[in-house]
Tab-separated table of C-alpha atoms (C1' of nucleotides) in Angstrom:
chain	number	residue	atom	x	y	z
A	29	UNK	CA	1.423	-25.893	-27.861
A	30	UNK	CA	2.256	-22.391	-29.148
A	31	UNK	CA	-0.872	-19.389	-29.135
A	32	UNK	CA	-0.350	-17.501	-32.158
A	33	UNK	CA	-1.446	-14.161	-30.312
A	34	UNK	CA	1.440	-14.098	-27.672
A	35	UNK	CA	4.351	-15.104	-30.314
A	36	UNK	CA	7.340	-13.040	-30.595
A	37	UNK	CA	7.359	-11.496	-33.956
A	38	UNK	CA	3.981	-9.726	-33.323
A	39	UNK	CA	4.461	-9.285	-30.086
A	40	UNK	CA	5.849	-5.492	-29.212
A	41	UNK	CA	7.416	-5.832	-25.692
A	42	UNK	CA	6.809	-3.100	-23.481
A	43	UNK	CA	10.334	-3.816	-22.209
A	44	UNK	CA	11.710	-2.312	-25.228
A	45	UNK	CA	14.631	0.917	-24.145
A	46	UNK	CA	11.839	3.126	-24.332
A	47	UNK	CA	10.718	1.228	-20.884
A	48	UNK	CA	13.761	-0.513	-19.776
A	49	UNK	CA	15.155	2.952	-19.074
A	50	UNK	CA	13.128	3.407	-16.855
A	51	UNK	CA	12.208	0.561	-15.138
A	52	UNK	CA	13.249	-2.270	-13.902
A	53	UNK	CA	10.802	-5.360	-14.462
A	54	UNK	CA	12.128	-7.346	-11.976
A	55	UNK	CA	10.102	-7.951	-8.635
A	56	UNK	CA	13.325	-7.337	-6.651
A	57	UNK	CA	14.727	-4.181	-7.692
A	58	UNK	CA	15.592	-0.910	-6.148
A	59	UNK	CA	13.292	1.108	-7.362
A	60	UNK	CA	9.794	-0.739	-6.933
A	61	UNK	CA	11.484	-2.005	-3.230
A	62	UNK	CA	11.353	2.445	-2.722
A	63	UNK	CA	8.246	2.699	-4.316
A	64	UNK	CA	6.345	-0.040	-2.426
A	65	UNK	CA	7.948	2.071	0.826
A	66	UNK	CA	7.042	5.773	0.167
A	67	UNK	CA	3.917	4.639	-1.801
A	68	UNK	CA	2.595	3.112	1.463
A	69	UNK	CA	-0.677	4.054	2.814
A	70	UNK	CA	0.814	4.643	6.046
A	71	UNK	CA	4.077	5.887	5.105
A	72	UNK	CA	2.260	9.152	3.027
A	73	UNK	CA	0.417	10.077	6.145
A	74	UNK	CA	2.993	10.042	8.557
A	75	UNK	CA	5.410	12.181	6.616
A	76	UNK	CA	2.349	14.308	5.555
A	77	UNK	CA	1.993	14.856	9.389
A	78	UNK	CA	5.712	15.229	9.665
A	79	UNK	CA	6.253	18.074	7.474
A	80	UNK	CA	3.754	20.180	9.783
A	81	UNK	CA	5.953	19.827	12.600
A	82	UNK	CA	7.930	17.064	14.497
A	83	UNK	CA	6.148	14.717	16.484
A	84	UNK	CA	5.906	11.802	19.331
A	85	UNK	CA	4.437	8.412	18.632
A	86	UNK	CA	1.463	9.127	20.522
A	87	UNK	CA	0.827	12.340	18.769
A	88	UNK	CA	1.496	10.212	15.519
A	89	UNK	CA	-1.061	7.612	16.622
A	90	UNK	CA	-3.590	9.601	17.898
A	91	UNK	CA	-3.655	12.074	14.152
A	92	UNK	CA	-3.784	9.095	12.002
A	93	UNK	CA	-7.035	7.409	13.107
A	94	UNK	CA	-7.189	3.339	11.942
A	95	UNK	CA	-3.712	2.982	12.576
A	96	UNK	CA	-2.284	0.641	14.850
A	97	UNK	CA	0.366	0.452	17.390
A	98	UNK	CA	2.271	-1.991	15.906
A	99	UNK	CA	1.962	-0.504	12.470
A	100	UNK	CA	2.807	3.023	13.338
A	101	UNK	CA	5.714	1.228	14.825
A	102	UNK	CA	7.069	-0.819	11.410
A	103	UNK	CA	6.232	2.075	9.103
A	104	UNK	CA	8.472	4.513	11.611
A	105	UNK	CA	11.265	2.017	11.743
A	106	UNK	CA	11.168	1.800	7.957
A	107	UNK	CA	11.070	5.564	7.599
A	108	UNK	CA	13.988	6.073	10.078
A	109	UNK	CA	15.858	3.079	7.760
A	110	UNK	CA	15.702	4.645	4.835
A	111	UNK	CA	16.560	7.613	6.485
A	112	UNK	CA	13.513	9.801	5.702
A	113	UNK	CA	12.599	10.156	9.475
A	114	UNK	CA	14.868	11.279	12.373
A	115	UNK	CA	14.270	9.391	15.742
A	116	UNK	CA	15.068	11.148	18.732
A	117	UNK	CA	15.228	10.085	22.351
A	118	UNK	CA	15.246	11.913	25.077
A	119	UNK	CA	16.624	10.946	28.353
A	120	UNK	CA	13.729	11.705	30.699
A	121	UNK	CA	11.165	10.208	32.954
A	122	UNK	CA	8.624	9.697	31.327
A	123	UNK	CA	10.898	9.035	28.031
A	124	UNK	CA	10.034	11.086	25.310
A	125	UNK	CA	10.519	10.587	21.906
A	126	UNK	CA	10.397	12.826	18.734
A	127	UNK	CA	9.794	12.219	15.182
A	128	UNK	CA	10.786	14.415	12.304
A	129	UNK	CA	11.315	14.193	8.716
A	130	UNK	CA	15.132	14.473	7.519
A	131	UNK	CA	16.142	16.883	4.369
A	132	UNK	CA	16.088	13.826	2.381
A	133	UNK	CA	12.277	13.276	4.137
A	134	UNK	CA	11.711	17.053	3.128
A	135	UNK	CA	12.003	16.349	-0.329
A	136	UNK	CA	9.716	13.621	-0.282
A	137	UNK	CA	7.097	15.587	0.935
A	138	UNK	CA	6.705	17.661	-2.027
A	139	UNK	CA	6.100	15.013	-4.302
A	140	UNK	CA	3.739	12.753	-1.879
A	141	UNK	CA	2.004	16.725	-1.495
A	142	UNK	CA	1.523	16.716	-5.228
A	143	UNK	CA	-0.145	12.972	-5.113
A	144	UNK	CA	-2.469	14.523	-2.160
A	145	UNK	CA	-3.429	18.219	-4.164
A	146	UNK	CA	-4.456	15.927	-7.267
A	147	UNK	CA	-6.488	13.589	-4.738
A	148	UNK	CA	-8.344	16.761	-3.576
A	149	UNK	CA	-8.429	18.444	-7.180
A	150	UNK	CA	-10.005	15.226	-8.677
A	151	UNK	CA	-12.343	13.602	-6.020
A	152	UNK	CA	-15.426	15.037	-7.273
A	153	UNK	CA	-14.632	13.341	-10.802
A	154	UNK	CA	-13.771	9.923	-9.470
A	155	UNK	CA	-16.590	9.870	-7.352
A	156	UNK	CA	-19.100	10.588	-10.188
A	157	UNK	CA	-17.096	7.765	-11.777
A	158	UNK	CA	-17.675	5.511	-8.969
A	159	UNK	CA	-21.456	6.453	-8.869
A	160	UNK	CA	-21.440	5.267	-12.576
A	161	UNK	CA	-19.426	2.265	-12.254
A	162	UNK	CA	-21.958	1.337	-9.551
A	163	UNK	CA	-24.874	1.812	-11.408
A	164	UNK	CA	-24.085	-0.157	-14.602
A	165	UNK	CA	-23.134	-2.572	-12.794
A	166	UNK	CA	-26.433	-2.607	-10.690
A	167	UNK	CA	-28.141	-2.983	-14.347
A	168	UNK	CA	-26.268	-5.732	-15.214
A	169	UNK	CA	-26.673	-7.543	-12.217
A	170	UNK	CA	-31.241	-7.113	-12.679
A	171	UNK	CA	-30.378	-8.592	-16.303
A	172	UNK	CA	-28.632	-11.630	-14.744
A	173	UNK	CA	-31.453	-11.846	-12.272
A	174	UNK	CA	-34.165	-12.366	-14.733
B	24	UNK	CA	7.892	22.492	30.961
B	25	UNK	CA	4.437	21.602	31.324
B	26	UNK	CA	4.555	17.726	30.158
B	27	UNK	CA	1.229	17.724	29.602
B	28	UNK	CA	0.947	14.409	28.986
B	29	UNK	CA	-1.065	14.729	26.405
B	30	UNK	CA	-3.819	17.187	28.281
B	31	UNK	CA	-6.013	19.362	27.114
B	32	UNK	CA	-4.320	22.667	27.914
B	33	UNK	CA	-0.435	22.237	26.437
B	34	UNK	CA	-1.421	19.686	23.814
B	35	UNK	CA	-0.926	22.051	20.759
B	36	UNK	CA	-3.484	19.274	17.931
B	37	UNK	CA	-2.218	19.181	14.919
B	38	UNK	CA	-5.629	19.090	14.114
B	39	UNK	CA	-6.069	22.616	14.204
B	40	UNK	CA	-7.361	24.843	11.336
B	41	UNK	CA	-3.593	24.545	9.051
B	42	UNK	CA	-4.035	21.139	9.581
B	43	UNK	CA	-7.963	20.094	9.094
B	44	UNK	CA	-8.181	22.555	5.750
B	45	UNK	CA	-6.130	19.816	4.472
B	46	UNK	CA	-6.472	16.410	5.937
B	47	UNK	CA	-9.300	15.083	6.907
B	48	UNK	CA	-8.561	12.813	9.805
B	49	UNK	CA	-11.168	10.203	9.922
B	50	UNK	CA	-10.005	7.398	8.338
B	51	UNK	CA	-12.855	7.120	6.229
B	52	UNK	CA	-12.549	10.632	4.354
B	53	UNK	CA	-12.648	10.516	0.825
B	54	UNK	CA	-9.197	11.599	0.363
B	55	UNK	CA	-7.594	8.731	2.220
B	56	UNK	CA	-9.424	6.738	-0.133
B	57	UNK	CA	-8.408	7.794	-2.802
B	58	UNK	CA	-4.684	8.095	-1.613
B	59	UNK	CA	-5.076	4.613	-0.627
B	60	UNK	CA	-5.961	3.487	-4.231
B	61	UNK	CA	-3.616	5.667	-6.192
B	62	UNK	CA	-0.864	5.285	-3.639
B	63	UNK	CA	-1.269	1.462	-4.019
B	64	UNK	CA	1.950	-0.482	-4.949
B	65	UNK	CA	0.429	-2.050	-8.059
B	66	UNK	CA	-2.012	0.366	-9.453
B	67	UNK	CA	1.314	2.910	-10.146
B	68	UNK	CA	2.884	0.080	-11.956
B	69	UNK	CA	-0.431	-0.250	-13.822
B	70	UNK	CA	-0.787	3.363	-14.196
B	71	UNK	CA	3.044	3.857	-15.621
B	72	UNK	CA	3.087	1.086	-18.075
B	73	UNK	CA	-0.607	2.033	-19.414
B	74	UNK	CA	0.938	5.509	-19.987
B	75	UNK	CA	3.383	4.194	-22.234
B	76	UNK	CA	0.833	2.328	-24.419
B	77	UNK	CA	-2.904	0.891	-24.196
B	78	UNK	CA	-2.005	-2.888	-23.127
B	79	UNK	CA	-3.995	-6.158	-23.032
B	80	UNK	CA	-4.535	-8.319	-19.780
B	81	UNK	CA	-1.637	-10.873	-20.500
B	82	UNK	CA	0.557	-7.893	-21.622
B	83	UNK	CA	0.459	-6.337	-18.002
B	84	UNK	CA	0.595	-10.055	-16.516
B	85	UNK	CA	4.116	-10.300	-18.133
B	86	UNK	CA	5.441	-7.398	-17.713
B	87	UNK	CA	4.756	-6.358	-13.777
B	88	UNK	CA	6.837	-9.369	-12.226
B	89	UNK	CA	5.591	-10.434	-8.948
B	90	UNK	CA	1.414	-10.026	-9.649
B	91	UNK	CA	-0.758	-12.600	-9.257
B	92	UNK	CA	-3.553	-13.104	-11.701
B	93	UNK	CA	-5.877	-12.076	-9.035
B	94	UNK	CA	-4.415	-8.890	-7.740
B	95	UNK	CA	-4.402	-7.640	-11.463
B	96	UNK	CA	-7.948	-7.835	-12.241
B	97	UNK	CA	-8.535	-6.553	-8.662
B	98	UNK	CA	-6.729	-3.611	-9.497
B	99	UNK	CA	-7.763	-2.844	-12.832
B	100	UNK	CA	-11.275	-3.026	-11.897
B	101	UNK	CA	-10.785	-0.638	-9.285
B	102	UNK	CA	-9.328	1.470	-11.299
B	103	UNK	CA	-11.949	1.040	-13.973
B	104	UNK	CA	-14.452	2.141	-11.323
B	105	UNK	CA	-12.438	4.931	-10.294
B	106	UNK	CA	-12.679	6.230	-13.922
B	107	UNK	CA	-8.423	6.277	-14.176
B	108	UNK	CA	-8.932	3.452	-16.692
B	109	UNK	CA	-10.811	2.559	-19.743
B	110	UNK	CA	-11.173	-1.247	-20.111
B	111	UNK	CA	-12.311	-2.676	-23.960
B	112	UNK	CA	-13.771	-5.876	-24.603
B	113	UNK	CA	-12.764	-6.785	-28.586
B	114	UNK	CA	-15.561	-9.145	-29.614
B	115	UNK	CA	-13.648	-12.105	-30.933
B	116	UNK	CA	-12.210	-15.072	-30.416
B	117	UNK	CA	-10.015	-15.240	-28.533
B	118	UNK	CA	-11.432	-12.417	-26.332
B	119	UNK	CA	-9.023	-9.402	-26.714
B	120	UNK	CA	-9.424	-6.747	-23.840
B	121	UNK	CA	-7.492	-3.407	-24.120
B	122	UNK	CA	-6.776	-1.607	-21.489
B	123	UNK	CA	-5.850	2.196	-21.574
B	124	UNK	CA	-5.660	5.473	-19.328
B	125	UNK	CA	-8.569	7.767	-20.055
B	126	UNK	CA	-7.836	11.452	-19.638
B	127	UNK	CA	-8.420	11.797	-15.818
B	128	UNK	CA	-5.448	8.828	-15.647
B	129	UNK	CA	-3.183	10.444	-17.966
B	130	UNK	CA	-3.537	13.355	-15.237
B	131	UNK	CA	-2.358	11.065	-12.772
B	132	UNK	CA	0.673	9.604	-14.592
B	133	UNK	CA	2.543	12.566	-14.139
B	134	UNK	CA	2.182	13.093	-10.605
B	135	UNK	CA	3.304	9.776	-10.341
B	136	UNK	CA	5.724	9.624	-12.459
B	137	UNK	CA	7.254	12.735	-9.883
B	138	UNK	CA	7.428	9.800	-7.239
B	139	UNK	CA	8.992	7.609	-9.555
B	140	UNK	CA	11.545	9.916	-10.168
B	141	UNK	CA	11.815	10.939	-7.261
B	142	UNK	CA	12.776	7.468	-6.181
B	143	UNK	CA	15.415	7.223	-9.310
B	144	UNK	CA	17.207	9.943	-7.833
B	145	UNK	CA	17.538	9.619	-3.999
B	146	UNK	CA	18.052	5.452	-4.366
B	147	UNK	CA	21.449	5.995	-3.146
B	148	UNK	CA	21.002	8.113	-0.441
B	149	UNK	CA	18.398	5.284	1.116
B	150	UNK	CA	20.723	2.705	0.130
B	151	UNK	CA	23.196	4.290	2.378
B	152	UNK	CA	21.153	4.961	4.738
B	153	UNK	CA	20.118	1.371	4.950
B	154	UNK	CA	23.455	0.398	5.254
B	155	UNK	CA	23.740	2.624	8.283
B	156	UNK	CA	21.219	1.749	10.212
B	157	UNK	CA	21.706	-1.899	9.195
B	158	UNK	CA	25.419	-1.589	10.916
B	159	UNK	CA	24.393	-0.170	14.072
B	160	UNK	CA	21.603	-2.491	14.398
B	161	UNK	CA	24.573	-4.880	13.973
B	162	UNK	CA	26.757	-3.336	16.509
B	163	UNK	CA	24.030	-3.059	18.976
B	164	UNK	CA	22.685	-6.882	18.692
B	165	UNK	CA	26.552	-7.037	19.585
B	166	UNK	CA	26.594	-5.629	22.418
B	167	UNK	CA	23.310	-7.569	23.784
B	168	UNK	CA	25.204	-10.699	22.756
B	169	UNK	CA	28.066	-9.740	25.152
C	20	DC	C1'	-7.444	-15.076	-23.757
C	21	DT	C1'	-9.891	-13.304	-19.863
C	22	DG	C1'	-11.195	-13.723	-15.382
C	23	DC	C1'	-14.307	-15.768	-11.667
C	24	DA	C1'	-14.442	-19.260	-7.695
C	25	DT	C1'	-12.185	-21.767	-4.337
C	26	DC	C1'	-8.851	-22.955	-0.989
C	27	DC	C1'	-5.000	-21.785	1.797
C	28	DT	C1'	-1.369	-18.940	3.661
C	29	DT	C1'	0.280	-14.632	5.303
C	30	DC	C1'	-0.351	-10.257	7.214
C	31	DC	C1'	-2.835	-6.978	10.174
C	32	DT	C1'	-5.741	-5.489	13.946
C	33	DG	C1'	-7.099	-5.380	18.679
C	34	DA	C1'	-6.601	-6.586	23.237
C	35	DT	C1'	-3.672	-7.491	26.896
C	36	DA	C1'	0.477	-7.995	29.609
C	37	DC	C1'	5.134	-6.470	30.578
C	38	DT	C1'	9.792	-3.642	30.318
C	39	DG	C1'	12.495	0.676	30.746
D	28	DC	C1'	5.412	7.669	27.592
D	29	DA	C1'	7.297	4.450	24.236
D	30	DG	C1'	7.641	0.632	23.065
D	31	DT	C1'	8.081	-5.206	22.796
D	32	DA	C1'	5.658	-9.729	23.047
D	33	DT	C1'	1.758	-12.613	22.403
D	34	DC	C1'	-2.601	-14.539	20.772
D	35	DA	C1'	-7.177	-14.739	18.633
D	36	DG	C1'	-9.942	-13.338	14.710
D	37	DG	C1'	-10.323	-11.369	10.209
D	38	DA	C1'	-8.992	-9.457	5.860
D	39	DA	C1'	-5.820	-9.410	1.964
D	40	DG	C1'	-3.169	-11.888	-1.222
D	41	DG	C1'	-1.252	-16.212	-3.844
D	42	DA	C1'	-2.136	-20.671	-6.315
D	43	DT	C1'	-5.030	-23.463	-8.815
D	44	DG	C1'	-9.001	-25.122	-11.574
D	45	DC	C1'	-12.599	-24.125	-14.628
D	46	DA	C1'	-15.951	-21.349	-17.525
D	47	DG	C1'	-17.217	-17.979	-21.392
DNA sequence: CTGCATCCTTCCTGATACTG
DNA sequence: CAGTATCAGGAAGGATGCAG
């Protein structure tokens, strides 16, 4: 019926105003729908790339190596949505087209360049935590053996 | 002038020294690894509730609508290994497993909680700008119709 | 409670063909 | 060049059942 250890009166939600100010718990709302876009995998490179300078979509596809046509594609489109990228065509044989980040894009950058400089600041440490993840579990996996 | 298309000669790479001293292109690098881990839709929501508070499995269940039981431990395993979480096993029944940021975590929190805020403050702006380019998607579908 | 194992669905890549 | 459309194969993710 009822487990005592997920009650209510001992139970301190986490959406108390401390949290509910800030975020929103629900699957659906504004801010993780943002998040889930600029905290893309392809998203950060692309407007990494487009702070350098403005590019085409082959120049775009041929930086970011693993990426696909058709996802270079969605994550542009998405970009240019939510107005972070600017799309331009030009009328020319062949067409070219040029990608740049907007102001709004700009101010992206900044932050996604802070989430990169901590990558780089920190890699050593997480890979030494990796390494000893790794090994304990190694160990653990002899002691199951025998 | 010179289209290029894409030759040697014209074709200024982005890969050239400002770029390469920081991004490694190959989609293997470290860095992209890590990006693609700390950059990952539910390890921030893991990361910014874990900052508020050490939390148990069922805790995080509840409060990060949308997660399935399986992309939780997936994620907090990962970042377990990646040293961004400590994960305690309470020797009792029933089992009680804490979960908590260690130092190198709490390091991450705030660079994430610049995206986060980030995202709090321009939601309008990509609202509108949703709006926008949903409309003239509209009005062009309109004119294919016709 | 915690979380692994299994099945099943959805998404993504990669290749290829075609339009403008 | 810059895409759209399609299809096969694979990986990621969701739902469920069961074990410690």
């Amino acid at each position: 019926m009822e487990e005592g250890t997920s009650k209510s009166p001992g139970h301190t939600p986490v959406t108390d105003p401390a949290y509910c100010q800030k975020w929103d718990p629900r699957e659906d709302c504004e801010v993780r729908q943002i998040l889930d876009r600029v905290a893309d995998k392809w998203s950060l490179l692309v407007i990494a790339l487009l702070d350098l300078r403005s590019l085409r979509f082959t120049e775009l596809r041929r930086e970011i190596d693993g990426i696909s046509q058709r996802m270079l594609t969605v994550t542009l489109r998405q970009l240019e949505r939510d107005g972070l990228v600017r799309r331009t065509v030009h009328p020319v044989v062949p067409p070219r087209v040029d990608y740049e980040l907007t102001p709004l894009g700009a101010t992206l950058h900044d932050t996604i360049e802070a989430l990169v400089t901590w990558t780089e600041e920190h890699r050593q440490e997480i890979a030494a935590a990796r390494d000893e993840y790794d090994r304990r579990a190694a160990r653990t996996d002899e002691l199951v053996d025998a």
